[in-house]
Protein backbone atom coordinates (compact mmCIF):
# COMPACT_ATOMS: atom_id res chain seq x y z
CA UNK A 1 0.00 0.00 0.00
CA UNK A 2 2.63 2.46 1.10
CA UNK A 3 4.88 1.33 -1.72
CA UNK A 4 2.14 1.92 -4.30
CA UNK A 5 1.51 5.42 -3.01
CA UNK A 6 5.22 6.15 -3.04
CA UNK A 7 5.51 4.84 -6.57
CA UNK A 8 2.62 7.03 -7.67
CA UNK A 9 4.26 10.11 -6.14
CA UNK A 10 7.53 9.23 -7.84
CA UNK A 11 5.81 8.65 -11.14
CA UNK A 12 3.93 11.94 -10.75
CA UNK A 13 7.18 13.80 -10.13
CA UNK A 14 8.79 12.17 -13.12
CA UNK A 15 5.93 13.11 -15.46
CA UNK A 16 5.96 16.65 -14.12
CA UNK A 17 9.71 16.94 -14.73
CA UNK A 18 9.39 15.66 -18.28
CA UNK A 19 6.55 18.02 -19.12
CA UNK A 20 8.35 20.99 -17.54
CA UNK A 21 11.40 20.25 -19.65
CA UNK A 22 9.29 19.78 -22.76
CA UNK A 23 7.57 23.12 -22.29
CA UNK A 24 10.80 25.00 -21.57
CA UNK A 25 12.44 23.50 -24.62
CA UNK A 26 9.47 24.12 -26.89
CA UNK A 27 9.30 27.71 -25.67
CA UNK A 28 12.79 28.61 -26.66
CA UNK A 29 13.81 26.58 -29.69
CA UNK A 30 11.85 26.72 -32.90
CA UNK A 31 11.16 23.05 -32.57
CA UNK A 32 14.06 21.13 -34.03
CA UNK A 33 15.20 23.54 -36.73
CA UNK A 34 18.94 23.95 -37.16
CA UNK A 35 21.69 24.25 -39.72
CA UNK A 36 23.39 20.97 -40.61
CA UNK A 37 26.66 22.42 -39.35
CA UNK A 38 28.86 21.26 -36.49
CA UNK A 39 31.14 23.58 -34.57
CA UNK A 40 34.08 22.07 -36.46
CA UNK A 41 32.31 22.86 -39.75
CA UNK A 42 31.70 26.46 -38.71
CA UNK A 43 35.21 26.97 -37.34
CA UNK A 44 36.48 26.16 -40.84
CA UNK A 45 33.61 27.89 -42.68
CA UNK A 46 31.61 30.17 -40.39
CA UNK A 47 27.92 30.53 -41.17
CA UNK A 48 27.79 33.73 -43.19
CA UNK A 49 25.63 36.66 -42.17
CA UNK A 50 25.31 38.51 -45.48
CA UNK A 51 25.55 42.22 -44.78
CA UNK A 52 23.07 44.09 -46.99
CA UNK A 53 22.67 46.86 -44.42
CA UNK A 54 23.01 50.60 -44.66
CA UNK A 55 25.59 52.29 -42.46
CA UNK A 56 23.32 53.03 -39.50
CA UNK A 57 22.86 49.27 -38.93
CA UNK A 58 26.48 48.12 -39.22
CA UNK A 59 27.41 48.42 -35.58
CA UNK A 60 24.41 46.35 -34.46
CA UNK A 61 25.21 43.51 -36.86
CA UNK A 62 28.90 43.43 -35.96
CA UNK A 63 27.95 43.40 -32.28
CA UNK A 64 25.37 40.62 -32.70
CA UNK A 65 27.80 38.53 -34.74
CA UNK A 66 30.45 38.87 -32.06
CA UNK A 67 28.00 38.06 -29.25
CA UNK A 68 26.61 34.96 -30.99
CA UNK A 69 30.14 33.69 -31.60
CA UNK A 70 30.20 32.83 -27.88
CA UNK A 71 27.95 29.93 -28.89
CA UNK A 72 28.82 26.58 -30.51
CA UNK A 73 27.67 27.86 -33.93
CA UNK A 74 30.34 30.17 -35.35
CA UNK A 75 29.33 32.94 -37.74
CA UNK A 76 30.92 35.79 -39.63
CA UNK A 77 29.69 38.95 -41.28
CA UNK A 78 30.26 38.73 -45.02
CA UNK A 79 29.39 40.91 -47.97
CA UNK A 80 25.68 40.60 -48.70
CA UNK A 81 24.56 39.05 -51.98
CA UNK A 82 20.86 39.87 -51.68
CA UNK A 83 18.67 42.55 -53.27
CA UNK A 84 15.95 45.06 -52.42
CA UNK A 85 13.53 42.20 -51.80
CA UNK A 86 16.04 40.50 -49.49
CA UNK A 87 15.90 37.25 -51.41
CA UNK A 88 17.61 34.39 -49.59
CA UNK A 89 20.88 32.74 -50.57
CA UNK A 90 21.24 29.00 -50.12
CA UNK A 91 23.40 27.97 -47.18
CA UNK A 92 23.57 31.30 -45.39
CA UNK A 93 21.75 34.18 -43.73
CA UNK A 94 21.04 37.46 -45.53
CA UNK A 95 20.45 40.50 -43.30
CA UNK A 96 18.63 43.47 -44.84
CA UNK A 97 17.05 46.77 -43.88
CA UNK A 98 14.57 48.84 -45.83
CA UNK A 99 11.40 50.88 -45.55
CA UNK A 100 9.16 47.83 -45.83
CA UNK A 101 6.08 49.90 -45.00
CA UNK A 102 3.59 50.61 -42.24
CA UNK A 103 2.81 46.92 -41.82
CA UNK A 104 3.21 46.81 -38.04
CA UNK A 105 6.47 44.90 -37.76
CA UNK A 106 9.88 46.09 -36.59
CA UNK A 107 11.68 43.01 -37.77
CA UNK A 108 11.14 39.54 -39.12
CA UNK A 109 13.31 36.46 -39.37
CA UNK A 110 12.45 33.84 -41.97
CA UNK A 111 13.95 30.39 -42.34
CA UNK A 112 13.39 27.92 -45.14
CA UNK A 113 13.51 24.38 -43.76
CA UNK A 114 13.43 21.00 -45.41
CA UNK A 115 10.29 19.22 -44.28
CA UNK A 116 11.02 15.98 -42.48
CA UNK A 117 12.48 14.70 -39.28
CA UNK A 118 15.89 16.37 -39.55
CA UNK A 119 14.56 19.92 -39.54
CA UNK A 120 17.57 21.27 -41.38
CA UNK A 121 17.63 24.91 -42.39
CA UNK A 122 18.38 25.66 -46.05
CA UNK A 123 18.59 29.44 -45.90
CA UNK A 124 17.45 32.37 -43.81
CA UNK A 125 16.87 36.09 -43.95
CA UNK A 126 16.41 38.96 -41.52
CA UNK A 127 14.48 42.09 -42.48
CA UNK A 128 14.65 45.27 -40.39
CA UNK A 129 11.87 47.76 -41.08
CA UNK A 130 13.16 51.32 -41.40
CA UNK A 131 9.60 52.60 -41.67
CA UNK A 132 9.66 52.28 -37.86
CA UNK A 133 13.39 52.55 -37.19
CA UNK A 134 13.38 56.04 -38.72
CA UNK A 135 11.01 57.16 -35.94
CA UNK A 136 12.60 58.68 -32.80
CA UNK A 137 11.02 55.98 -30.60
CA UNK A 138 12.98 53.21 -32.33
CA UNK A 139 15.95 55.01 -33.89
CA UNK A 140 18.29 54.14 -31.01
CA UNK A 141 21.25 51.81 -30.79
CA UNK A 142 19.49 49.93 -27.98
CA UNK A 143 16.44 49.07 -30.12
CA UNK A 144 18.57 48.24 -33.13
CA UNK A 145 20.90 46.02 -31.11
CA UNK A 146 17.99 44.15 -29.52
CA UNK A 147 16.20 43.49 -32.79
CA UNK A 148 19.27 42.47 -34.82
CA UNK A 149 20.46 40.17 -32.02
CA UNK A 150 17.00 38.59 -31.70
CA UNK A 151 16.38 38.06 -35.41
CA UNK A 152 19.84 36.58 -35.94
CA UNK A 153 19.16 34.30 -32.98
CA UNK A 154 15.99 33.12 -34.73
CA UNK A 155 17.97 32.26 -37.87
CA UNK A 156 20.09 29.90 -35.74
CA UNK A 157 16.95 28.06 -34.58
CA UNK A 158 16.18 29.85 -31.31
CA UNK A 159 12.77 31.05 -30.16
CA UNK A 160 12.06 33.63 -27.46
CA UNK A 161 12.70 33.16 -23.77
CA UNK A 162 9.74 35.42 -22.99
CA UNK A 163 7.02 37.14 -25.05
CA UNK A 164 5.67 39.73 -22.65
CA UNK A 165 6.80 43.28 -23.45
CA UNK A 166 6.03 44.69 -20.01
CA UNK A 167 7.53 42.25 -17.49
CA UNK A 168 11.10 42.53 -16.15
CA UNK A 169 13.93 42.09 -18.63
CA UNK A 170 15.64 38.70 -18.53
CA UNK A 171 18.94 40.13 -19.77
CA UNK A 172 18.73 38.54 -23.22
CA UNK A 173 17.80 39.83 -26.66
CA UNK A 174 15.51 36.77 -26.98
CA UNK A 175 13.14 38.45 -24.49
CA UNK A 176 10.43 40.93 -25.55
CA UNK A 177 10.77 44.31 -23.87
CA UNK A 178 9.79 47.96 -24.08
CA UNK A 179 13.10 48.94 -22.44
CA UNK A 180 15.88 47.38 -24.57
CA UNK A 181 18.92 48.60 -22.63
CA UNK A 182 17.15 48.54 -19.25
CA UNK A 183 17.79 52.24 -18.66
CA UNK A 184 14.12 53.30 -18.53
CA UNK A 185 13.20 51.15 -15.55
CA UNK A 186 16.62 50.32 -14.11
CA UNK A 187 16.68 46.68 -15.13
CA UNK A 188 18.77 44.16 -17.05
CA UNK A 189 20.04 44.99 -20.54
CA UNK A 190 18.35 43.02 -23.36
CA UNK A 191 20.73 43.95 -26.19
CA UNK A 192 22.75 40.72 -26.03
CA UNK A 193 22.21 36.96 -25.69
CA UNK A 194 22.63 35.37 -22.26
CA UNK A 195 24.06 32.05 -21.11
CA UNK A 196 20.71 30.31 -21.51
CA UNK A 197 20.74 31.14 -25.23
CA UNK A 198 24.23 29.68 -25.60
CA UNK A 199 23.15 26.60 -23.65
CA UNK A 200 20.15 26.17 -25.94
CA UNK A 201 22.38 26.32 -29.00
CA UNK A 202 24.70 23.73 -27.44
CA UNK A 203 21.68 21.50 -26.96
CA UNK A 204 20.30 22.05 -30.48
CA UNK A 205 23.66 21.50 -32.19
CA UNK A 206 24.84 18.80 -29.78
CA UNK A 207 24.10 15.93 -32.15
CA UNK A 208 26.40 17.50 -34.74
CA UNK A 209 29.16 18.01 -32.20
CA UNK A 210 29.23 14.43 -30.91
CA UNK A 211 32.46 12.45 -31.01
CA UNK A 212 31.16 10.06 -33.67
CA UNK A 213 29.91 12.81 -35.89
CA UNK A 214 31.33 15.78 -37.73
CA UNK A 215 34.98 14.89 -37.34
CA UNK A 216 37.11 16.79 -39.83
CA UNK A 217 37.75 14.92 -43.03
CA UNK A 218 35.16 12.26 -42.25
CA UNK A 219 33.74 12.63 -45.75
CA UNK A 220 30.49 13.92 -44.31
CA UNK A 221 30.37 16.65 -46.92
CA UNK A 222 31.26 20.30 -46.98
CA UNK A 223 28.76 21.14 -44.25
CA UNK A 224 26.89 23.71 -46.31
CA UNK A 225 25.79 21.15 -48.88
CA UNK A 226 24.16 21.86 -52.19
CA UNK A 227 20.51 21.00 -51.73
CA UNK A 228 17.93 21.37 -54.48
CA UNK A 229 16.61 24.81 -55.26
CA UNK A 230 14.33 25.89 -52.45
CA UNK A 231 12.80 28.87 -54.18
CA UNK A 232 12.19 32.49 -53.33
CA UNK A 233 8.94 34.29 -52.69
CA UNK A 234 8.07 37.77 -51.46
CA UNK A 235 6.94 37.47 -47.88
CA UNK A 236 6.24 40.80 -46.21
CA UNK A 237 2.69 40.40 -44.94
CA UNK A 238 0.81 37.95 -42.68
CA UNK A 239 -1.28 36.87 -45.68
CA UNK A 240 1.94 35.56 -47.26
CA UNK A 241 3.35 33.96 -44.10
CA UNK A 242 0.92 31.05 -43.97
CA UNK A 243 -0.59 29.56 -40.84
CA UNK A 244 -0.13 31.36 -37.51
CA UNK A 245 1.16 28.77 -35.04
CA UNK A 246 2.05 30.88 -31.99
CA UNK A 247 0.95 34.11 -30.30
CA UNK A 248 2.77 36.57 -28.04
CA UNK A 249 1.55 37.60 -24.57
CA UNK A 250 -0.64 40.31 -26.14
CA UNK A 251 -2.36 37.63 -28.21
CA UNK A 252 -0.84 38.76 -31.49
CA UNK A 253 0.37 36.11 -33.91
CA UNK A 254 4.15 35.87 -33.69
CA UNK A 255 5.12 32.71 -35.58
CA UNK A 256 3.88 31.47 -38.95
CA UNK A 257 4.49 28.43 -41.14
CA UNK A 258 3.84 28.25 -44.85
CA UNK A 259 4.26 25.10 -46.92
CA UNK A 260 6.05 25.76 -50.16
CA UNK A 261 6.44 23.26 -52.96
CA UNK A 262 9.34 20.82 -53.16
CA UNK A 263 9.29 19.73 -49.52
CA UNK A 264 10.19 23.07 -48.01
CA UNK A 265 8.46 25.16 -45.33
CA UNK A 266 9.13 28.82 -44.69
CA UNK A 267 8.86 29.87 -41.10
CA UNK A 268 8.40 33.52 -40.17
CA UNK A 269 9.03 35.01 -36.78
CA UNK A 270 7.70 38.53 -36.39
CA UNK A 271 8.45 41.22 -33.83
CA UNK A 272 5.58 43.73 -33.88
CA UNK A 273 5.99 47.41 -33.11
CA UNK A 274 4.05 48.26 -29.96
ZN1 LIG B 1 20.71 17.76 -37.76
ZN1 LIG C 1 11.44 37.33 -32.27
mmCIF file of C-alpha atoms in Angstrom, residues 27-28 68 142-143 145-147 149-151 153-154 158-182 187-194 196-197 248-249 269 271:
data_model
loop_
_atom_site.group_PDB
_atom_site.id
_atom_site.type_symbol
_atom_site.label_atom_id
_atom_site.label_comp_id
_atom_site.label_asym_id
_atom_site.label_seq_id
_atom_site.Cartn_x
_atom_site.Cartn_y
_atom_site.Cartn_z
ATOM 1 C CA UNK A 27 9.304 27.712 -25.666
ATOM 2 C CA UNK A 28 12.786 28.615 -26.657
ATOM 3 C CA UNK A 68 26.610 34.957 -30.995
ATOM 4 C CA UNK A 142 19.489 49.934 -27.975
ATOM 5 C CA UNK A 143 16.440 49.072 -30.116
ATOM 6 C CA UNK A 145 20.905 46.016 -31.114
ATOM 7 C CA UNK A 146 17.989 44.151 -29.523
ATOM 8 C CA UNK A 147 16.200 43.487 -32.791
ATOM 9 C CA UNK A 149 20.456 40.170 -32.023
ATOM 10 C CA UNK A 150 17.000 38.595 -31.697
ATOM 11 C CA UNK A 151 16.378 38.064 -35.407
ATOM 12 C CA UNK A 153 19.163 34.297 -32.979
ATOM 13 C CA UNK A 154 15.988 33.118 -34.734
ATOM 14 C CA UNK A 158 16.177 29.851 -31.314
ATOM 15 C CA UNK A 159 12.769 31.054 -30.157
ATOM 16 C CA UNK A 160 12.060 33.634 -27.461
ATOM 17 C CA UNK A 161 12.704 33.163 -23.773
ATOM 18 C CA UNK A 162 9.738 35.420 -22.986
ATOM 19 C CA UNK A 163 7.024 37.140 -25.049
ATOM 20 C CA UNK A 164 5.670 39.726 -22.654
ATOM 21 C CA UNK A 165 6.796 43.284 -23.449
ATOM 22 C CA UNK A 166 6.032 44.687 -20.011
ATOM 23 C CA UNK A 167 7.531 42.249 -17.488
ATOM 24 C CA UNK A 168 11.099 42.529 -16.147
ATOM 25 C CA UNK A 169 13.929 42.091 -18.635
ATOM 26 C CA UNK A 170 15.645 38.700 -18.532
ATOM 27 C CA UNK A 171 18.943 40.131 -19.770
ATOM 28 C CA UNK A 172 18.735 38.540 -23.223
ATOM 29 C CA UNK A 173 17.797 39.826 -26.656
ATOM 30 C CA UNK A 174 15.514 36.774 -26.977
ATOM 31 C CA UNK A 175 13.138 38.451 -24.490
ATOM 32 C CA UNK A 176 10.431 40.926 -25.546
ATOM 33 C CA UNK A 177 10.766 44.307 -23.871
ATOM 34 C CA UNK A 178 9.788 47.962 -24.081
ATOM 35 C CA UNK A 179 13.103 48.943 -22.437
ATOM 36 C CA UNK A 180 15.882 47.376 -24.573
ATOM 37 C CA UNK A 181 18.923 48.598 -22.628
ATOM 38 C CA UNK A 182 17.153 48.540 -19.250
ATOM 39 C CA UNK A 187 16.678 46.678 -15.131
ATOM 40 C CA UNK A 188 18.774 44.160 -17.048
ATOM 41 C CA UNK A 189 20.039 44.987 -20.536
ATOM 42 C CA UNK A 190 18.349 43.024 -23.359
ATOM 43 C CA UNK A 191 20.730 43.946 -26.195
ATOM 44 C CA UNK A 192 22.748 40.716 -26.033
ATOM 45 C CA UNK A 193 22.207 36.960 -25.692
ATOM 46 C CA UNK A 194 22.628 35.374 -22.258
ATOM 47 C CA UNK A 196 20.715 30.309 -21.512
ATOM 48 C CA UNK A 197 20.745 31.145 -25.232
ATOM 49 C CA UNK A 248 2.768 36.570 -28.036
ATOM 50 C CA UNK A 249 1.548 37.602 -24.570
ATOM 51 C CA UNK A 269 9.027 35.011 -36.778
ATOM 52 C CA UNK A 271 8.447 41.224 -33.833
#
